[in-house]
Amino acid sequence: MDAFCRLSGLDPLWDWNRTWYTANPDLTQCFQNTVLVWVPCIYLWLLAPFYCLHLYCHDSGRIRMSCLCAAKMVLGFLLASFGFVEFFYILLERSQDIQHHMVFLLSPIIRSMTVILALCIIQLERIRGCRSSVFLFLFWVLAVVCSLVPLRAKIQLALDEGIASDIVRYLAFFSYFTIQLAQLFLSCFADHPPEGKTVLEKNPCPVKDASFLSKILFWWFTGLVVKGYRTPLTAEDLWTLRDEDTSNKIISELQEDWTAECAKLQKQEKALASGVALGSRLPEQAQLLRKLQKEQSYGFFLLRTLARNFGPYFLTGTLCIIFHDAFMFAIPQVLSLLLGFMRDEDAPLWKGYFYATLMFLLSCLQSLFNHQYMYTCFTVGMRVKTAVMGLVYRKSLVINSAARRTCTVGEIVNLVSADTQKLMDFVVYFNAVWLAPIEIVLCLFFLWQHLGPSALAGIATVILIFPLNGFIAKKRSKLQEIQMKFMDGRIRLMNEILNGIKILKFYAWEKAFLEQVLGYRKKELKALKKSQILYSISIASFNSSSFLIAFSMFGVYVMLDDRNVLDAQKVFVSMALINILKTPLSQLPFAISTTMQALVSLRRLGKYLCSEELKVDNVSKAQLRSDGDDVAIENGTFSWSAEGPPCLKRISVRVPRGSLVAVVGHVGSGKSSLLSAMLGETEKRSGCVTVKGSVAYVPQQAWIQNATVQDNIIFGREKLKTWYNRVLEACALGLNLSGGQKQRVSLARAVYRKADVYLLDDPLSAVDAHVGQHIFDKVIGPKGVLRDKTRILVTHGMSFLPQADLILVLVDGEITESGSYQDLLNRHGAFADFIHTFASTERKESAIQRTGSRRSNARLSMVDFMPFSRDLSQEQLIGGDTTNTNLQNMEPVSETDQEQVPEDLGKLTEADKARTGRVRLDMYKKYFKTIGLAIIIPIVFLYAFQQGASLAYNYWLSMWADDPVVNGTQIDTDLKLTVFGALGFVQGIAIFGTTVAISICGIIASRQLHMDLLINVLRSPMSFFECTPSGNLLNRFAKEIDAIDCMVPDGLKMMLSYVFKLMEVCIIVLMATPFAAVIILPLAFLYAFVQSFYVATSCQLRRLEAVSRSPIYTHFNETVQGASVIRAFGEQSRFILQANERVDFNQTSYFPRFVATRWLAVNLEFVGNGVVLAAAILSVMGKGTLSPGIVGLAVSHSLQVTGILSWIVRSWTDVENNIVSVERVNEYADTAKEASWSIDGSSLPLAWPQKGTIEFQDYGLQYRKGLELALKGITLHIQEREKVGIVGRTGAGKSSLALGIFRILEAAKGKIFIDGIDIAEIGLHDLRSRITIIPQDPVLFSGSLRMNLDPFDTYTDEEVWSSLELAHLKTFVSNLPDKLNHECSEGGENLSLGQRQLVCLARALLRKTKILVLDEATAAVDLETDTLIQSTIRTQFEDCTVLTIAHRLNTIMDYTRVIVMDRGHISEMDSPANLIAQRGQFYRMCREAGLV
């Protein structure tokens, strides 16, 4: 090359004296005219073939010629022509000695040819639909960078010699450079979308239209951030998912691969099985090993499938992290050179600026590559989540019953919630598993270079810190278990309190249960406090690790040899490397544990996805014909699993078209299994099943979706109004939805379908007898809507059998008899016995039901749009039968995606809403006020002291580094080391102090906030509990309180420590270069500006993501439970589509959420890198006055700014997101409360009421404002010791009287006097504890039997035993091992219903007040218990006033008076005998009950 240049009369290619060892550096003319010209050209020519191949393989459609493309082409031709003009100009001018100008002749022609190649590539990109070119962007960047040196040289020459000497060449060069810059600028923009590809999406993701530059800097995201800052984001503002992120695209590609993998696996298993079959049976251990290997291989196959689909994209991210690491390790090396420059007095200034700029560029590139890597990881994680959820969902629709029984609904929901999350974490942390060890080795290698063997002392320190943290983590996990145990206990008790709140209020027991909850809370917080103290040790050791490693390394280094001196280079480069070392050290254990957890999750997912599926050939489907049999089974044997015993044997059935077949048999005889066999749900061992036409199925346990009634019935079909109304009427779904409503909706769904074959699995058992008869007549029977259809009905109702065309009698899985009703009776076989057994019980049941079981008194308008709540069905909320059906392993679903009930006055439950906007400042005030100023101020001082200690030890280190070296040694190294150690140690203790203090403050605040919430909820009136789903309240006590316990203090800890750290860095930089304030202040404003934009958007995105996550799990749960129904109706594809939509909807808020973090980090890190540049440049400018030590201190600290800024925002956002919990817990402070529990200075006599007289004066009562009065103008006087029965139809106002006496509802007008005292003027507890009720629902709470009888411990054991004796429970309780301390389970499930009712009686006997209200139990209680209760009340409460709300009239026939209620009025009142004689309403009721 030198010879080539010499030929053209140029100097050699490289000259160190001219380029490096000079105050005015420049590159040689040869280098400028060859290397700088050729480098971009070589890049383009070498890579163009590969790029063209890539374009050829990826066709996205043709882009029409745009202004942007035209501009690029015009500028390109201009550039090419410049080269050709220059070539011909030289050729003409120097034609005589052309061989001496070869360099000048070749360079322009190479340049022009390269530009023409670039133009060809632009056109190829346009034809193949590439809108923004990374390849050409990098080419123009290279071209501009390589032109900068000649540009500087030309400007310098023009300044020295004047421009006139060679004006044409100057103008040509400057024009050429300007056009190159213009090309670079144009390549920063993206072209139009390809023709025909502009799909009209509602709100497309702008990343598609973004250029390469916008993509790497995430500028395309700015629009959403600005929108989120102006107004709170809603779901409508979010972009639709990119095509490659949608469930449909991901799963369709993945499913093919997975199916192929499964086929391979099955082949392997068959080969293994045949191998085992040939040999002897494997021993047990070998079988276990084989099973484990099988499960491992499932996981491996799933991983391989995922890797094949998402691996290539993930590898691009891995490449980014490798580049990031290279730049990260280059920065300390450049810092070393900068500090070397500061020490060298003769070094020219330009080198300092060069190092400073290089450091800035390296920091920027490091940031860019890091965030591209994180973006790739999160995108892959999101796609993996979509893929796994889709596979699990589709599997749950085809899994067979044997496999389904091995996992609960909760476990399947866990696969899509917990296990997919673990896979997402695995994607993010997987690279750390192999990269972290390499990073640690590299750090040690560079430290060894600076400090020699002393670097090993640092490793020894690390090895000591790790076991300590491991030990703490182990201890904390044990404490966490203890804390969770108490928390579970508290939540369980809270659940019971909310379910039995009515009883608590009737008995005035709130205080006793309040104490119990607070007892659990105290123990829970005690464990949390211990855990937090241990955590503080962990944080202190981690935050002090930089100091400890440095102290051990520097200490050993100076102790080994006096000639080992610590200068600025050694100290601050080592500190920079130690800061790098901390990241892989903290990541490695986490990455390993994440990987281990992910492998377990892969195995679980693989095992589920490989489980056996229902065989398609279990049932042969055929077209419907006008005649013949619709359902035929020939000699069928069926079982629930391939290995299990058969559940049906030798089954042969033919069901003719249009007939009604009844299937009867005792429990467990195989009736449901027969229907399952017809649906293909069971394993067919032998025989043949044929079903012609479409099928509709009603399962034994009604399966209802979390949607409106209308959606449940229509079930994916279009609504035909007249048919829909006809179905509603036939299925008894009128206005009043009551008992068995779910079963009737389930039946209506089948009827609406207009199918050919109906399989009805005992749909009439859950409804009342008269409703059952109505449905049979109108739907199933010979005159019903389905009369022309084929119906197979499993039933226990004997009255329907005579109308069946064919009856099948099942005994132990075999059809023993079949024929018509009369035929079978005449045979006197099993069927005849069956009839006799059931007939007697059925007569009894219908008699009881005729007396009118209690119905809910709220008529819900617009049945169509009533949402089914998973939490409580609507009727239960009013009726008080609050059996909570919370889903196992699911987060409380606080948000709803249901259609809302029209806003009418009688609306029942209110759904939780997703909040909008920033958190109000009041919430922070409320939180800090709860802690108290007296604690907050010392904490701030403690933080300042901690950071002061850190500043002092760092400054001490810089002074040590600047210490002069005398005779090759430094003086007083021992003293310096001691002071350094002491300052660092003090800082460590201060860190421990601050973290402990904040944890304790958090505990103080959460204790108080929980107490306020508990008291607010318990003091709420009954109407509040009827309007608020218990799930919402439990959510407050569980999730929100947990966030206040842990998340808020942790966020505050992190935020405060980083804020003070940032202040320390700013002080150090300002100490070194006070002029930096000019740069730091604007950067601070820019930072605050960017951060405020981000926090508003991020908080709202997190809320939206949380709101959209719940419906996925709800839908999943429903599908798993109703898979057989979905299959029977053939609705799999619709449900898969719904699942896809829900997952995609969730991802639309998840995707911008993680991009927001990247957007913020990239922008902030450029701010941080600005601080690095400022510190370095200003240090170079002040070279004469600054020492290397202070420069090293300032620059090495400024390198930490980027990380600190990101962490401040992240922790700030966490605090913002979690302080919402304070807001949610505080919500119930302002709701309406009951009157006070007790009134101070009340003059109520202790023995009140002594007589037990009750007087109503024009009394009126309403359930909620806006509804009509439930009691209207009741005037009534009840004498002492009087026994009064209250009767009336449903909704007449019987129970309302009791609610009024106990002030569960306050009077709307009028007054009630007891013993002459107005009950409205005394405390609620004073009132409720002096009168007694035996409620309709016998509610017991988990705890001892004694606690259930006497929670305040007011009575002696003797009194308790005597009440049990009178309640006929003494024998039962004395036979229990723990006697009175017998633990009752939740809701008293381990006692029978009758026993629970007797416990309620024992409570009343124990209190023995002068007034007893008896809300008589409905048909639920057996007659024997009822007789016991009645006889005890007659004898024990003889001298009391007794009010009985009667459902069975025979119990009140001997009462002194009977009050007949009708629509809130008293319609009749007299003794029972007189009322019967009057032949009014009471007489008619007695006649219906068969009493007259």
XYZ file of C-alpha atoms in Angstrom, residues 137-569:
433
model
C -28.295 3.451 7.264
C -25.036 1.919 8.518
C -23.438 2.491 5.078
C -24.257 6.222 5.149
C -23.090 6.487 8.778
C -19.750 4.909 7.755
C -19.493 7.175 4.714
C -20.137 10.352 6.752
C -17.759 9.308 9.581
C -14.986 8.502 7.066
C -15.507 11.896 5.384
C -15.117 13.811 8.670
C -11.285 13.570 8.685
C -10.853 14.874 5.090
C -13.474 17.556 5.913
C -11.413 18.751 8.900
C -8.252 18.649 6.787
C -9.942 20.642 3.987
C -11.268 23.268 6.429
C -7.805 23.547 8.062
C -6.165 23.936 4.634
C -8.714 26.538 3.546
C -8.048 28.497 6.736
C -4.277 28.279 6.220
C -4.039 28.852 2.456
C -7.365 30.440 1.537
C -10.174 28.897 -0.516
C -9.202 30.563 -3.832
C -6.233 28.251 -4.469
C -8.455 25.324 -5.597
C -12.058 26.521 -5.399
C -13.566 23.837 -7.672
C -12.193 20.963 -5.577
C -13.289 22.614 -2.319
C -16.811 23.198 -3.567
C -17.029 19.687 -4.990
C -15.932 18.130 -1.671
C -18.253 20.266 0.493
C -21.220 19.547 -1.843
C -20.391 15.849 -1.821
C -20.249 15.823 1.996
C -23.542 17.761 2.268
C -25.323 15.288 -0.038
C -23.943 12.370 2.026
C -25.350 14.003 5.172
C -28.703 14.468 3.397
C -28.715 10.762 2.445
C -27.994 9.832 6.065
C -30.825 12.117 7.196
C -33.277 10.600 4.675
C -32.351 7.038 5.702
C -33.622 7.925 9.209
C -37.215 7.855 7.876
C -39.434 4.958 6.861
C -41.166 4.674 3.495
C -44.901 4.112 2.809
C -46.429 0.691 3.549
C -46.464 -1.741 0.603
C -49.432 -1.665 -1.786
C -52.318 -3.916 -0.802
C -50.851 -4.378 2.695
C -52.597 -1.375 4.242
C -55.086 -3.317 6.336
C -57.536 -0.923 7.909
C -56.691 -1.624 11.545
C -58.451 0.476 14.131
C -55.300 1.633 15.876
C -52.181 0.065 14.296
C -48.920 -0.186 16.227
C -46.580 2.630 15.078
C -43.519 0.360 15.255
C -44.487 -0.846 11.754
C -44.097 2.698 10.386
C -40.954 3.449 12.413
C -37.534 3.827 10.866
C -34.479 1.952 12.076
C -33.316 4.931 14.197
C -36.756 5.355 15.740
C -36.808 1.628 16.558
C -33.455 1.543 18.334
C -34.256 4.698 20.335
C -37.946 3.721 20.871
C -39.082 7.148 19.630
C -42.074 5.518 17.947
C -43.504 5.054 21.463
C -43.486 8.786 22.320
C -47.009 9.379 20.942
C -48.602 7.067 23.512
C -46.564 8.576 26.370
C -47.710 12.079 25.454
C -51.327 10.877 25.167
C -51.065 9.153 28.569
C -49.659 12.335 30.103
C -52.515 14.499 28.801
C -55.397 12.191 29.701
C -55.433 8.825 31.498
C -55.137 6.019 28.963
C -58.095 3.747 28.299
C -58.238 0.379 26.523
C -59.375 2.186 23.326
C -56.125 4.185 23.204
C -53.957 1.050 23.013
C -52.646 -0.196 19.688
C -53.818 -3.400 18.111
C -51.215 -6.171 18.300
C -48.777 -6.609 15.452
C -49.663 -9.592 13.309
C -46.603 -11.564 14.474
C -47.670 -11.139 18.139
C -51.276 -12.330 17.750
C -52.407 -15.660 19.170
C -53.702 -16.797 15.816
C -50.344 -16.375 14.037
C -48.177 -17.710 16.872
C -50.257 -20.774 17.690
C -51.052 -21.812 14.122
C -47.295 -22.052 13.411
C -46.443 -23.638 16.742
C -49.217 -26.226 16.754
C -47.930 -27.988 13.642
C -44.495 -28.328 15.219
C -45.912 -29.517 18.521
C -48.157 -32.112 16.855
C -45.106 -33.490 15.018
C -43.099 -33.613 18.286
C -45.969 -35.406 20.053
C -46.139 -37.997 17.256
C -42.377 -38.640 17.690
C -42.822 -38.985 21.423
C -45.651 -41.472 21.054
C -43.527 -43.542 18.668
C -40.709 -43.627 21.219
C -43.103 -44.635 23.995
C -44.598 -47.426 21.882
C -41.122 -48.756 21.073
C -40.211 -48.677 24.784
C -43.492 -50.304 25.786
C -43.064 -53.145 23.267
C -39.473 -53.628 24.509
C -40.701 -53.922 28.101
C -43.532 -56.247 27.070
C -41.047 -58.678 25.529
C -38.901 -58.837 28.667
C -39.990 -59.332 32.271
C -41.856 -56.701 34.286
C -39.669 -53.808 35.407
C -38.888 -53.472 39.131
C -40.592 -50.581 40.965
C -37.518 -48.297 41.094
C -36.866 -48.707 37.390
C -40.513 -47.877 36.679
C -40.221 -44.695 38.747
C -37.025 -43.751 36.921
C -38.701 -44.425 33.576
C -41.619 -42.165 34.608
C -39.255 -39.342 35.608
C -37.291 -39.665 32.353
C -40.569 -39.580 30.451
C -41.630 -36.354 32.199
C -38.177 -34.818 31.564
C -38.443 -35.689 27.891
C -41.901 -34.006 27.725
C -40.292 -30.783 28.989
C -37.357 -31.154 26.587
C -39.664 -31.652 23.593
C -41.679 -28.560 24.551
C -38.488 -26.509 24.958
C -37.258 -27.703 21.574
C -40.522 -26.715 19.902
C -40.452 -23.269 21.524
C -36.773 -22.827 20.622
C -37.427 -23.731 16.997
C -40.146 -21.105 16.748
C -38.713 -18.274 18.835
C -34.984 -19.126 18.905
C -33.782 -17.187 15.831
C -35.302 -13.920 17.086
C -33.971 -14.591 20.594
C -30.450 -15.099 19.171
C -30.478 -11.560 17.746
C -31.023 -10.385 21.330
C -28.155 -12.581 22.538
C -25.914 -10.928 19.957
C -26.923 -7.513 21.364
C -25.990 -8.505 24.927
C -22.555 -9.712 23.737
C -21.934 -6.294 22.124
C -23.203 -4.627 25.308
C -20.675 -6.561 27.377
C -17.839 -5.634 25.022
C -18.649 -1.912 25.384
C -19.164 -2.292 29.154
C -15.642 -3.688 29.639
C -14.136 -1.120 27.257
C -15.287 1.809 29.445
C -12.949 1.104 32.451
C -10.050 0.726 29.981
C -10.815 4.178 28.520
C -11.149 5.554 32.080
C -7.675 4.157 32.779
C -6.340 5.987 29.704
C -8.086 9.214 30.783
C -6.554 9.047 34.274
C -3.158 8.254 32.693
C -3.615 11.402 30.570
C -4.406 13.460 33.712
C -1.141 12.265 35.313
C 0.985 12.940 32.234
C 1.752 16.653 32.296
C 3.050 16.743 28.721
C 0.062 14.972 27.120
C -1.711 17.162 24.539
C -5.278 18.270 25.448
C -6.879 16.723 22.373
C -6.213 13.238 23.788
C -8.285 14.080 26.876
C -11.207 15.242 24.721
C -10.779 12.151 22.564
C -10.991 9.839 25.627
C -13.950 11.780 27.050
C -15.875 11.558 23.765
C -14.960 7.887 23.332
C -16.273 7.160 26.837
C -19.535 8.946 26.013
C -19.952 7.028 22.732
C -19.197 3.690 24.401
C -21.745 4.456 27.158
C -24.400 5.345 24.553
C -23.743 2.190 22.519
C -23.824 0.104 25.695
C -27.256 1.568 26.538
C -28.622 0.994 23.031
C -27.527 -2.643 22.839
C -28.695 -3.395 26.380
C -32.212 -2.108 25.709
C -32.471 -3.810 22.348
C -31.615 -7.029 24.174
C -34.234 -6.410 26.874
C -36.842 -5.500 24.247
C -36.111 -8.735 22.348
C -36.337 -10.787 25.550
C -39.658 -9.308 26.606
C -41.087 -9.695 23.102
C -40.026 -13.371 23.032
C -41.377 -13.793 26.582
C -44.713 -12.326 25.521
C -44.910 -14.649 22.505
C -43.956 -17.688 24.613
C -46.753 -16.780 27.053
C -49.269 -16.518 24.188
C -48.042 -19.815 22.698
C -48.157 -21.800 25.945
C -51.542 -20.387 26.951
C -52.924 -21.278 23.526
C -51.566 -24.828 23.629
C -52.835 -25.456 27.179
C -56.247 -24.009 26.298
C -56.641 -26.143 23.184
C -55.469 -29.187 25.118
C -58.057 -28.605 27.844
C -60.756 -28.958 25.189
C -59.581 -32.387 23.999
C -58.067 -34.008 27.117
C -59.789 -37.251 28.142
C -61.458 -37.762 31.510
C -58.749 -40.055 32.933
C -56.063 -37.419 32.305
C -58.410 -34.631 33.421
C -58.892 -36.303 36.808
C -55.158 -36.177 37.532
C -55.200 -32.362 37.731
C -57.631 -29.963 39.428
C -59.067 -26.862 37.782
C -56.771 -24.803 40.006
C -53.719 -26.683 38.756
C -54.663 -26.123 35.116
C -55.244 -22.415 35.750
C -51.844 -22.413 37.515
C -50.221 -23.752 34.336
C -51.329 -20.649 32.450
C -50.721 -18.166 35.258
C -47.714 -19.232 37.338
C -45.887 -21.536 34.921
C -46.095 -19.225 31.908
C -44.766 -16.405 34.106
C -41.793 -18.607 35.043
C -41.079 -19.247 31.352
C -41.186 -15.495 30.699
C -38.667 -14.896 33.511
C -36.532 -17.700 32.074
C -36.379 -15.972 28.673
C -35.124 -12.762 30.323
C -32.556 -14.385 32.634
C -31.413 -17.398 30.625
C -28.407 -15.633 29.058
C -27.177 -14.609 32.514
C -26.603 -18.310 33.313
C -23.646 -18.517 30.906
C -22.771 -14.822 30.549
C -22.489 -13.977 34.263
C -19.582 -16.422 34.897
C -17.747 -15.015 31.824
C -18.310 -11.461 33.104
C -17.006 -12.403 36.566
C -13.872 -14.015 35.051
C -13.247 -10.944 32.850
C -13.637 -8.580 35.838
C -11.102 -10.645 37.797
C -8.741 -10.728 34.829
C -8.744 -6.921 34.539
C -8.478 -6.492 38.330
C -5.479 -8.877 38.319
C -3.873 -6.657 35.667
C -4.144 -3.665 37.995
C -3.630 -5.185 41.446
C -2.000 -8.560 40.826
C -2.806 -11.484 43.168
C -4.576 -9.081 45.588
C -7.618 -9.424 43.281
C -8.157 -12.857 44.848
C -8.902 -11.150 48.189
C -11.956 -9.595 46.525
C -13.157 -13.042 45.457
C -12.668 -14.321 49.020
C -14.938 -11.475 50.235
C -17.586 -12.378 47.648
C -17.426 -16.031 48.719
C -18.009 -14.927 52.338
C -20.922 -12.566 51.502
C -22.807 -15.158 49.436
C -23.339 -17.832 52.118
C -24.518 -15.102 54.509
C -27.182 -14.006 52.018
C -28.060 -17.653 51.316
C -28.559 -18.271 55.037
C -30.688 -15.108 55.352
C -32.803 -16.122 52.344
C -33.441 -19.548 53.920
C -34.418 -17.990 57.237
C -36.656 -15.458 55.498
C -38.487 -18.139 53.507
C -39.308 -19.918 56.807
C -40.546 -16.661 58.323
C -42.517 -15.994 55.162
C -44.227 -19.370 55.537
C -45.160 -18.475 59.118
C -46.405 -15.049 57.996
C -48.431 -16.608 55.157
C -49.946 -19.118 57.581
C -51.245 -16.307 59.809
C -52.290 -14.295 56.768
C -54.248 -17.294 55.423
C -55.880 -17.676 58.834
C -56.807 -13.989 58.864
C -58.231 -14.102 55.328
C -60.155 -17.315 56.086
C -61.654 -15.707 59.197
C -62.395 -12.539 57.222
C -64.153 -14.648 54.571
C -66.300 -16.242 57.273
C -67.051 -12.870 58.846
C -68.198 -11.491 55.485
C -70.271 -14.597 54.768
C -71.852 -14.593 58.235
C -72.006 -10.824 58.739
C -75.780 -10.912 59.265
C -75.409 -13.311 62.212
C -72.585 -11.188 63.676
C -74.847 -8.163 63.588
C -77.856 -10.036 65.042
C -75.760 -11.298 67.973
C -73.655 -8.088 68.375
C -70.504 -10.190 68.052
C -68.446 -7.789 65.885
C -66.048 -6.882 68.723
C -65.199 -10.517 69.505
C -64.346 -11.245 65.870
C -62.505 -7.948 65.531
C -60.223 -9.102 68.369
C -59.689 -12.475 66.665
C -58.702 -10.865 63.357
C -56.346 -8.473 65.137
C -54.820 -11.462 66.984
C -53.915 -13.068 63.642
C -52.693 -9.710 62.343
C -50.404 -9.204 65.340
C -48.715 -12.582 64.806
C -48.486 -11.950 61.056
C -46.763 -8.579 61.568
C -44.400 -10.067 64.159
C -43.134 -12.582 61.573
C -42.962 -9.814 58.943
C -40.894 -7.631 61.286
C -38.321 -10.409 61.859
C -38.198 -11.099 58.121
C -37.656 -7.396 57.334
C -34.791 -7.104 59.861
C -33.048 -10.061 58.189
C -33.716 -8.481 54.793
C -32.100 -5.264 56.036
C -28.921 -7.210 56.902
C -29.020 -8.630 53.375
C -29.448 -5.166 51.787
C -26.698 -3.672 53.970
C -24.279 -6.455 53.006
C -25.099 -6.092 49.297
C -24.881 -2.284 49.277
C -21.623 -2.424 51.206
C -20.205 -5.158 48.969
C -18.403 -2.597 46.737
C -16.674 -1.199 49.817
C -15.904 -4.629 51.316
C -14.368 -5.953 48.062
C -12.356 -2.727 47.593
C -11.239 -2.722 51.252
C -10.004 -6.326 51.099
C -8.273 -5.859 47.714
C -6.580 -2.541 48.516
C -5.724 -3.677 52.046
C -3.992 -6.857 50.853
C -2.340 -4.920 47.991
C -0.673 -2.292 50.233
C 0.155 -4.785 53.002
C 1.950 -7.219 50.661
C 4.662 -4.787 49.697
C 5.550 -1.201 50.640
C 6.302 -0.493 46.995
C 2.681 -1.265 46.076
C 1.259 2.247 45.806
C -2.363 3.144 45.143
C -2.628 5.794 42.432
C -5.780 7.181 40.818
C -5.597 4.757 37.906
